[in-house]
Amino acid sequence: SVRYIDTAYADLWHLNLSSIDLEKWKRSEFEYHINEALRWYEYTGDQYGIVSALVNKAEGLAQMKAYSASDEVVREGLQRCEDLPFGELKLILKLVYASNRLRSGSDLDEAGKILDDISRSAEEMGAEFIGLKLREEKTILYARTGRFDEFIESFGGIVREMESENQQSARRLYEEVQAIYENEKLRKEQARLFEDVEEQRIWIITLVTLLLVMLVAGVIIIRLFFRLQSRTRSLFYFNRELAMSKPAAAEPSPVSRGL
């Protein structure tokens, strides 16, 4: 029970338990222990511990694909350390937020802007610890946005770097980014096929419309032709009857009789 544990270690104890629950994918237990750690940090007034625990909570929820819940924790963490000198923790929280945008595909443009901002801040602070994770997220951004030349260059560098440190992490990143890469190619191919089908549909509609117009025009022309032919025939017979009829004899005028 927690009451038998010294207060100074209660928070760490809960943090360790939350890590175990995260590995077992037990979200309710994970949140319970991370919240207990936060409660102990609040009790001792350890602001750095509070923000650190919030970072762990945001990362854990993101790992469980609870991106909306992770975003809420990120906002709480940034608000907590707004006026505190926790620059490195701020960078990590922003990176988690950008990562959530990339994994969920909710706003890739915003993710790109955040990653650029983190890159500038990390360079100014000399925060090399975040470099590898930052490059991972940029690689995923390149894959999702179809910038495949930049993706290949960045991806190759990351895999080489991670293979020298952690083979399992390198393989996990490779599988994740490769899946994103393939999905993005399929999405673009699907979009291209849809555009082709739509273009063919428009051509068919245009052709059918043109044929219908031509058919209607043909029917009108034929009707006009037969009407003209009928009237021409009537006029012909009328003229023929007129020509065959004898002209009536004119009676002599009174003047001619006198002569």
Tab-separated table of C-alpha atoms in Angstrom:
chain	number	residue	atom	x	y	z
A	1	SER	CA	0.000	0.000	0.000
A	2	VAL	CA	1.120	3.560	-0.694
A	3	ARG	CA	0.821	4.589	2.938
A	4	TYR	CA	3.765	2.313	3.822
A	5	ILE	CA	5.983	3.936	1.217
A	6	ASP	CA	8.033	6.980	2.007
A	7	THR	CA	6.534	10.100	0.396
A	8	ALA	CA	9.778	10.881	-1.428
A	9	TYR	CA	9.528	7.613	-3.384
A	10	ALA	CA	5.770	7.279	-3.825
A	11	ASP	CA	5.771	9.314	-7.019
A	12	LEU	CA	8.606	7.279	-8.552
A	13	TRP	CA	6.891	4.064	-7.531
A	14	HIS	CA	3.729	5.064	-9.359
A	15	LEU	CA	5.718	6.217	-12.378
A	16	ASN	CA	7.417	2.821	-12.605
A	17	LEU	CA	4.071	1.040	-12.329
A	18	SER	CA	2.631	3.271	-15.043
A	19	SER	CA	5.518	2.296	-17.337
A	20	ILE	CA	4.780	-1.393	-16.739
A	21	ASP	CA	1.079	-0.849	-17.489
A	22	LEU	CA	1.983	1.059	-20.649
A	23	GLU	CA	4.047	-1.866	-21.918
A	24	LYS	CA	1.067	-4.167	-21.243
A	25	TRP	CA	-1.252	-1.713	-23.023
A	26	LYS	CA	-3.448	-1.301	-19.937
A	27	ARG	CA	-4.705	2.237	-20.332
A	28	SER	CA	-6.894	2.509	-17.207
A	29	GLU	CA	-4.113	1.186	-14.951
A	30	PHE	CA	-1.560	3.388	-16.714
A	31	GLU	CA	-3.665	6.507	-16.167
A	32	TYR	CA	-4.373	5.578	-12.566
A	33	HIS	CA	-0.698	5.278	-11.629
A	34	ILE	CA	0.418	8.325	-13.624
A	35	ASN	CA	-2.331	10.374	-11.967
A	36	GLU	CA	-1.232	9.098	-8.565
A	37	ALA	CA	2.327	10.179	-9.366
A	38	LEU	CA	0.983	13.615	-10.305
A	39	ARG	CA	-0.928	13.755	-7.027
A	40	TRP	CA	2.242	13.072	-5.043
A	41	TYR	CA	4.205	15.664	-7.023
A	42	GLU	CA	1.435	18.161	-6.299
A	43	TYR	CA	1.640	17.241	-2.637
A	44	THR	CA	5.402	17.885	-2.512
A	45	GLY	CA	5.170	20.971	-4.754
A	46	ASP	CA	7.661	19.564	-7.261
A	47	GLN	CA	6.805	21.544	-10.412
A	48	TYR	CA	9.473	19.855	-12.526
A	49	GLY	CA	8.151	16.470	-11.435
A	50	ILE	CA	4.608	17.495	-12.334
A	51	VAL	CA	5.542	18.563	-15.864
A	52	SER	CA	7.746	15.489	-16.323
A	53	ALA	CA	4.848	13.234	-15.317
A	54	LEU	CA	2.588	15.101	-17.743
A	55	VAL	CA	5.144	14.459	-20.483
A	56	ASN	CA	5.077	10.738	-19.637
A	57	LYS	CA	1.284	10.756	-19.643
A	58	ALA	CA	1.066	12.535	-23.004
A	59	GLU	CA	3.599	10.164	-24.571
A	60	GLY	CA	1.868	7.111	-23.124
A	61	LEU	CA	-1.567	8.115	-24.389
A	62	ALA	CA	-0.103	8.862	-27.805
A	63	GLN	CA	1.521	5.425	-27.834
A	64	MET	CA	-1.925	3.941	-27.134
A	65	LYS	CA	-3.277	6.011	-30.057
A	66	ALA	CA	-5.430	8.156	-27.747
A	67	TYR	CA	-4.340	11.283	-29.605
A	68	SER	CA	-7.103	13.632	-28.416
A	69	ALA	CA	-6.482	12.759	-24.774
A	70	SER	CA	-2.739	13.159	-25.350
A	71	ASP	CA	-3.296	16.618	-26.849
A	72	GLU	CA	-5.216	17.701	-23.740
A	73	VAL	CA	-2.329	16.601	-21.519
A	74	VAL	CA	0.146	18.450	-23.774
A	75	ARG	CA	-1.871	21.659	-23.426
A	76	GLU	CA	-1.978	21.226	-19.652
A	77	GLY	CA	1.773	20.629	-19.532
A	78	LEU	CA	2.588	23.685	-21.665
A	79	GLN	CA	0.308	25.815	-19.517
A	80	ARG	CA	2.007	24.492	-16.362
A	81	CYS	CA	5.518	25.346	-17.499
A	82	GLU	CA	4.674	28.558	-19.340
A	83	ASP	CA	6.472	30.787	-16.820
A	84	LEU	CA	8.992	28.175	-15.666
A	85	PRO	CA	12.488	27.540	-17.047
A	86	PHE	CA	11.615	24.090	-18.398
A	87	GLY	CA	12.647	24.693	-22.005
A	88	GLU	CA	13.569	21.076	-22.714
A	89	LEU	CA	10.253	19.769	-21.369
A	90	LYS	CA	8.409	22.340	-23.499
A	91	LEU	CA	10.196	21.032	-26.592
A	92	ILE	CA	9.217	17.447	-25.763
A	93	LEU	CA	5.572	18.414	-25.228
A	94	LYS	CA	5.484	20.275	-28.550
A	95	LEU	CA	7.103	17.302	-30.236
A	96	VAL	CA	4.416	14.981	-28.820
A	97	TYR	CA	1.745	17.339	-30.150
A	98	ALA	CA	3.336	17.410	-33.624
A	99	SER	CA	3.697	13.621	-33.527
A	100	ASN	CA	-0.021	13.293	-32.731
A	101	ARG	CA	-0.828	15.401	-35.814
A	102	LEU	CA	1.327	13.118	-37.965
A	103	ARG	CA	0.057	9.816	-36.558
A	104	SER	CA	-3.596	10.842	-36.764
A	105	GLY	CA	-3.186	12.700	-40.059
A	106	SER	CA	-5.311	15.541	-38.659
A	107	ASP	CA	-3.184	18.544	-39.712
A	108	LEU	CA	0.086	17.866	-41.517
A	109	ASP	CA	0.730	21.549	-42.286
A	110	GLU	CA	0.537	22.439	-38.598
A	111	ALA	CA	2.808	19.500	-37.741
A	112	GLY	CA	5.415	20.746	-40.241
A	113	LYS	CA	5.361	24.260	-38.755
A	114	ILE	CA	5.721	22.915	-35.204
A	115	LEU	CA	8.649	20.681	-36.195
A	116	ASP	CA	10.416	23.622	-37.850
A	117	ASP	CA	9.848	25.705	-34.711
A	118	ILE	CA	11.208	22.889	-32.529
A	119	SER	CA	14.268	22.580	-34.792
A	120	ARG	CA	15.069	26.285	-34.373
A	121	SER	CA	14.525	26.199	-30.611
A	122	ALA	CA	16.569	23.013	-30.175
A	123	GLU	CA	19.447	24.531	-32.155
A	124	GLU	CA	19.373	27.706	-30.053
A	125	MET	CA	19.251	25.709	-26.812
A	126	GLY	CA	21.776	23.101	-27.932
A	127	ALA	CA	19.216	20.413	-27.080
A	128	GLU	CA	20.899	17.500	-28.833
A	129	PHE	CA	18.875	14.929	-26.840
A	130	ILE	CA	15.812	15.656	-28.969
A	131	GLY	CA	17.631	15.494	-32.299
A	132	LEU	CA	16.998	11.854	-33.164
A	133	LYS	CA	13.310	11.913	-32.228
A	134	LEU	CA	12.897	15.161	-34.162
A	135	ARG	CA	14.465	13.597	-37.258
A	136	GLU	CA	12.154	10.585	-36.893
A	137	GLU	CA	9.086	12.826	-36.933
A	138	LYS	CA	10.375	14.803	-39.909
A	139	THR	CA	10.926	11.551	-41.786
A	140	ILE	CA	7.320	10.571	-41.140
A	141	LEU	CA	6.219	14.044	-42.252
A	142	TYR	CA	8.118	13.633	-45.543
A	143	ALA	CA	6.480	10.253	-46.098
A	144	ARG	CA	2.972	11.527	-45.385
A	145	THR	CA	3.317	14.619	-47.571
A	146	GLY	CA	4.848	12.763	-50.521
A	147	ARG	CA	8.269	14.452	-50.304
A	148	PHE	CA	9.945	11.154	-51.127
A	149	ASP	CA	13.424	12.445	-52.045
A	150	GLU	CA	13.715	14.088	-48.623
A	151	PHE	CA	12.150	10.996	-47.060
A	152	ILE	CA	14.734	8.613	-48.526
A	153	GLU	CA	17.644	10.822	-47.474
A	154	SER	CA	16.331	11.390	-43.937
A	155	PHE	CA	15.194	7.806	-43.472
A	156	GLY	CA	18.534	6.331	-44.487
A	157	GLY	CA	20.405	8.565	-42.038
A	158	ILE	CA	18.103	7.689	-39.142
A	159	VAL	CA	18.275	3.949	-39.711
A	160	ARG	CA	22.080	4.051	-39.796
A	161	GLU	CA	22.167	6.124	-36.623
A	162	MET	CA	19.718	3.948	-34.761
A	163	GLU	CA	21.265	0.672	-35.865
A	164	SER	CA	24.470	1.688	-34.122
A	165	GLU	CA	22.542	2.307	-30.879
A	166	ASN	CA	19.444	0.159	-30.816
A	167	GLN	CA	18.644	-2.442	-33.454
A	168	GLN	CA	15.107	-3.011	-32.167
A	169	SER	CA	14.233	0.693	-32.266
A	170	ALA	CA	15.616	0.972	-35.783
A	171	ARG	CA	13.517	-1.960	-36.939
A	172	ARG	CA	10.386	-0.545	-35.281
A	173	LEU	CA	10.885	2.843	-36.914
A	174	TYR	CA	11.557	1.174	-40.250
A	175	GLU	CA	8.314	-0.810	-40.067
A	176	GLU	CA	6.279	2.218	-38.996
A	177	VAL	CA	7.635	4.600	-41.612
A	178	GLN	CA	7.564	1.945	-44.333
A	179	ALA	CA	3.870	1.362	-43.597
A	180	ILE	CA	3.200	5.096	-43.820
A	181	TYR	CA	5.187	5.275	-47.054
A	182	GLU	CA	3.227	2.426	-48.632
A	183	ASN	CA	-0.105	3.802	-47.434
A	184	GLU	CA	0.728	7.201	-48.876
A	185	LYS	CA	1.638	5.662	-52.227
A	186	LEU	CA	-1.630	3.717	-52.248
A	187	ARG	CA	-3.572	6.837	-51.337
A	188	LYS	CA	-1.971	8.811	-54.171
A	189	GLU	CA	-2.572	5.947	-56.622
A	190	GLN	CA	-6.191	5.758	-55.505
A	191	ALA	CA	-6.574	9.506	-55.973
A	192	ARG	CA	-5.019	9.275	-59.445
A	193	LEU	CA	-7.353	6.436	-60.450
A	194	PHE	CA	-10.315	8.376	-59.135
A	195	GLU	CA	-9.263	11.385	-61.216
A	196	ASP	CA	-8.952	9.163	-64.307
A	197	VAL	CA	-12.399	7.661	-63.713
A	198	GLU	CA	-13.862	11.112	-63.158
A	199	GLU	CA	-12.233	12.368	-66.349
A	200	GLN	CA	-13.608	9.414	-68.319
A	201	ARG	CA	-17.044	9.973	-66.810
A	202	ILE	CA	-16.995	13.612	-67.895
A	203	TRP	CA	-15.958	12.590	-71.415
A	204	ILE	CA	-18.777	10.017	-71.587
A	205	ILE	CA	-21.342	12.528	-70.358
A	206	THR	CA	-20.077	15.086	-72.875
A	207	LEU	CA	-20.191	12.538	-75.716
A	208	VAL	CA	-23.688	11.324	-74.796
A	209	THR	CA	-24.878	14.929	-74.549
A	210	LEU	CA	-23.355	15.697	-77.954
A	211	LEU	CA	-24.985	12.620	-79.482
A	212	LEU	CA	-28.360	13.576	-78.010
A	213	VAL	CA	-28.002	17.097	-79.392
A	214	MET	CA	-27.089	15.693	-82.789
A	215	LEU	CA	-30.031	13.271	-82.640
A	216	VAL	CA	-32.509	16.012	-81.742
A	217	ALA	CA	-31.048	18.274	-84.433
A	218	GLY	CA	-31.293	15.410	-86.949
A	219	VAL	CA	-34.941	14.789	-86.075
A	220	ILE	CA	-35.728	18.495	-86.439
A	221	ILE	CA	-33.893	18.699	-89.787
A	222	ILE	CA	-35.696	15.604	-91.111
A	223	ARG	CA	-39.073	16.980	-90.061
A	224	LEU	CA	-38.278	20.305	-91.711
A	225	PHE	CA	-37.082	18.503	-94.836
A	226	PHE	CA	-40.293	16.469	-95.166
A	227	ARG	CA	-42.398	19.553	-94.492
A	228	LEU	CA	-40.505	21.490	-97.161
A	229	GLN	CA	-40.809	18.560	-99.554
A	230	SER	CA	-44.570	18.398	-98.960
A	231	ARG	CA	-45.011	22.098	-99.575
A	232	THR	CA	-42.807	21.969	-102.659
A	233	ARG	CA	-44.908	19.116	-104.059
A	234	SER	CA	-48.128	21.029	-103.341
A	235	LEU	CA	-46.730	24.122	-105.043
A	236	PHE	CA	-45.654	22.022	-108.018
A	237	TYR	CA	-49.112	20.524	-108.523
A	238	PHE	CA	-50.740	23.893	-108.081
A	239	ASN	CA	-48.534	25.447	-110.744
A	240	ARG	CA	-49.161	22.529	-113.054
A	241	GLU	CA	-52.945	22.838	-112.710
A	242	LEU	CA	-52.687	26.561	-113.273
A	243	ALA	CA	-50.686	26.068	-116.423
A	244	MET	CA	-53.107	23.468	-117.827
A	245	SER	CA	-56.234	25.526	-117.204
A	246	LYS	CA	-57.503	27.626	-120.284
A	247	PRO	CA	-57.578	31.395	-119.847
A	248	ALA	CA	-61.117	32.912	-120.001
A	249	ALA	CA	-62.001	34.901	-123.316
A	250	ALA	CA	-62.034	38.628	-122.794
A	251	GLU	CA	-65.271	40.432	-123.899
A	252	PRO	CA	-64.788	43.346	-126.382
A	253	SER	CA	-64.982	46.730	-124.876
A	254	PRO	CA	-67.671	49.262	-126.019
A	255	VAL	CA	-65.071	51.353	-127.785
A	256	SER	CA	-63.968	48.422	-129.899
A	257	ARG	CA	-67.582	47.675	-130.909
A	258	GLY	CA	-68.083	51.190	-132.223
A	259	LEU	CA	-65.142	50.860	-134.516
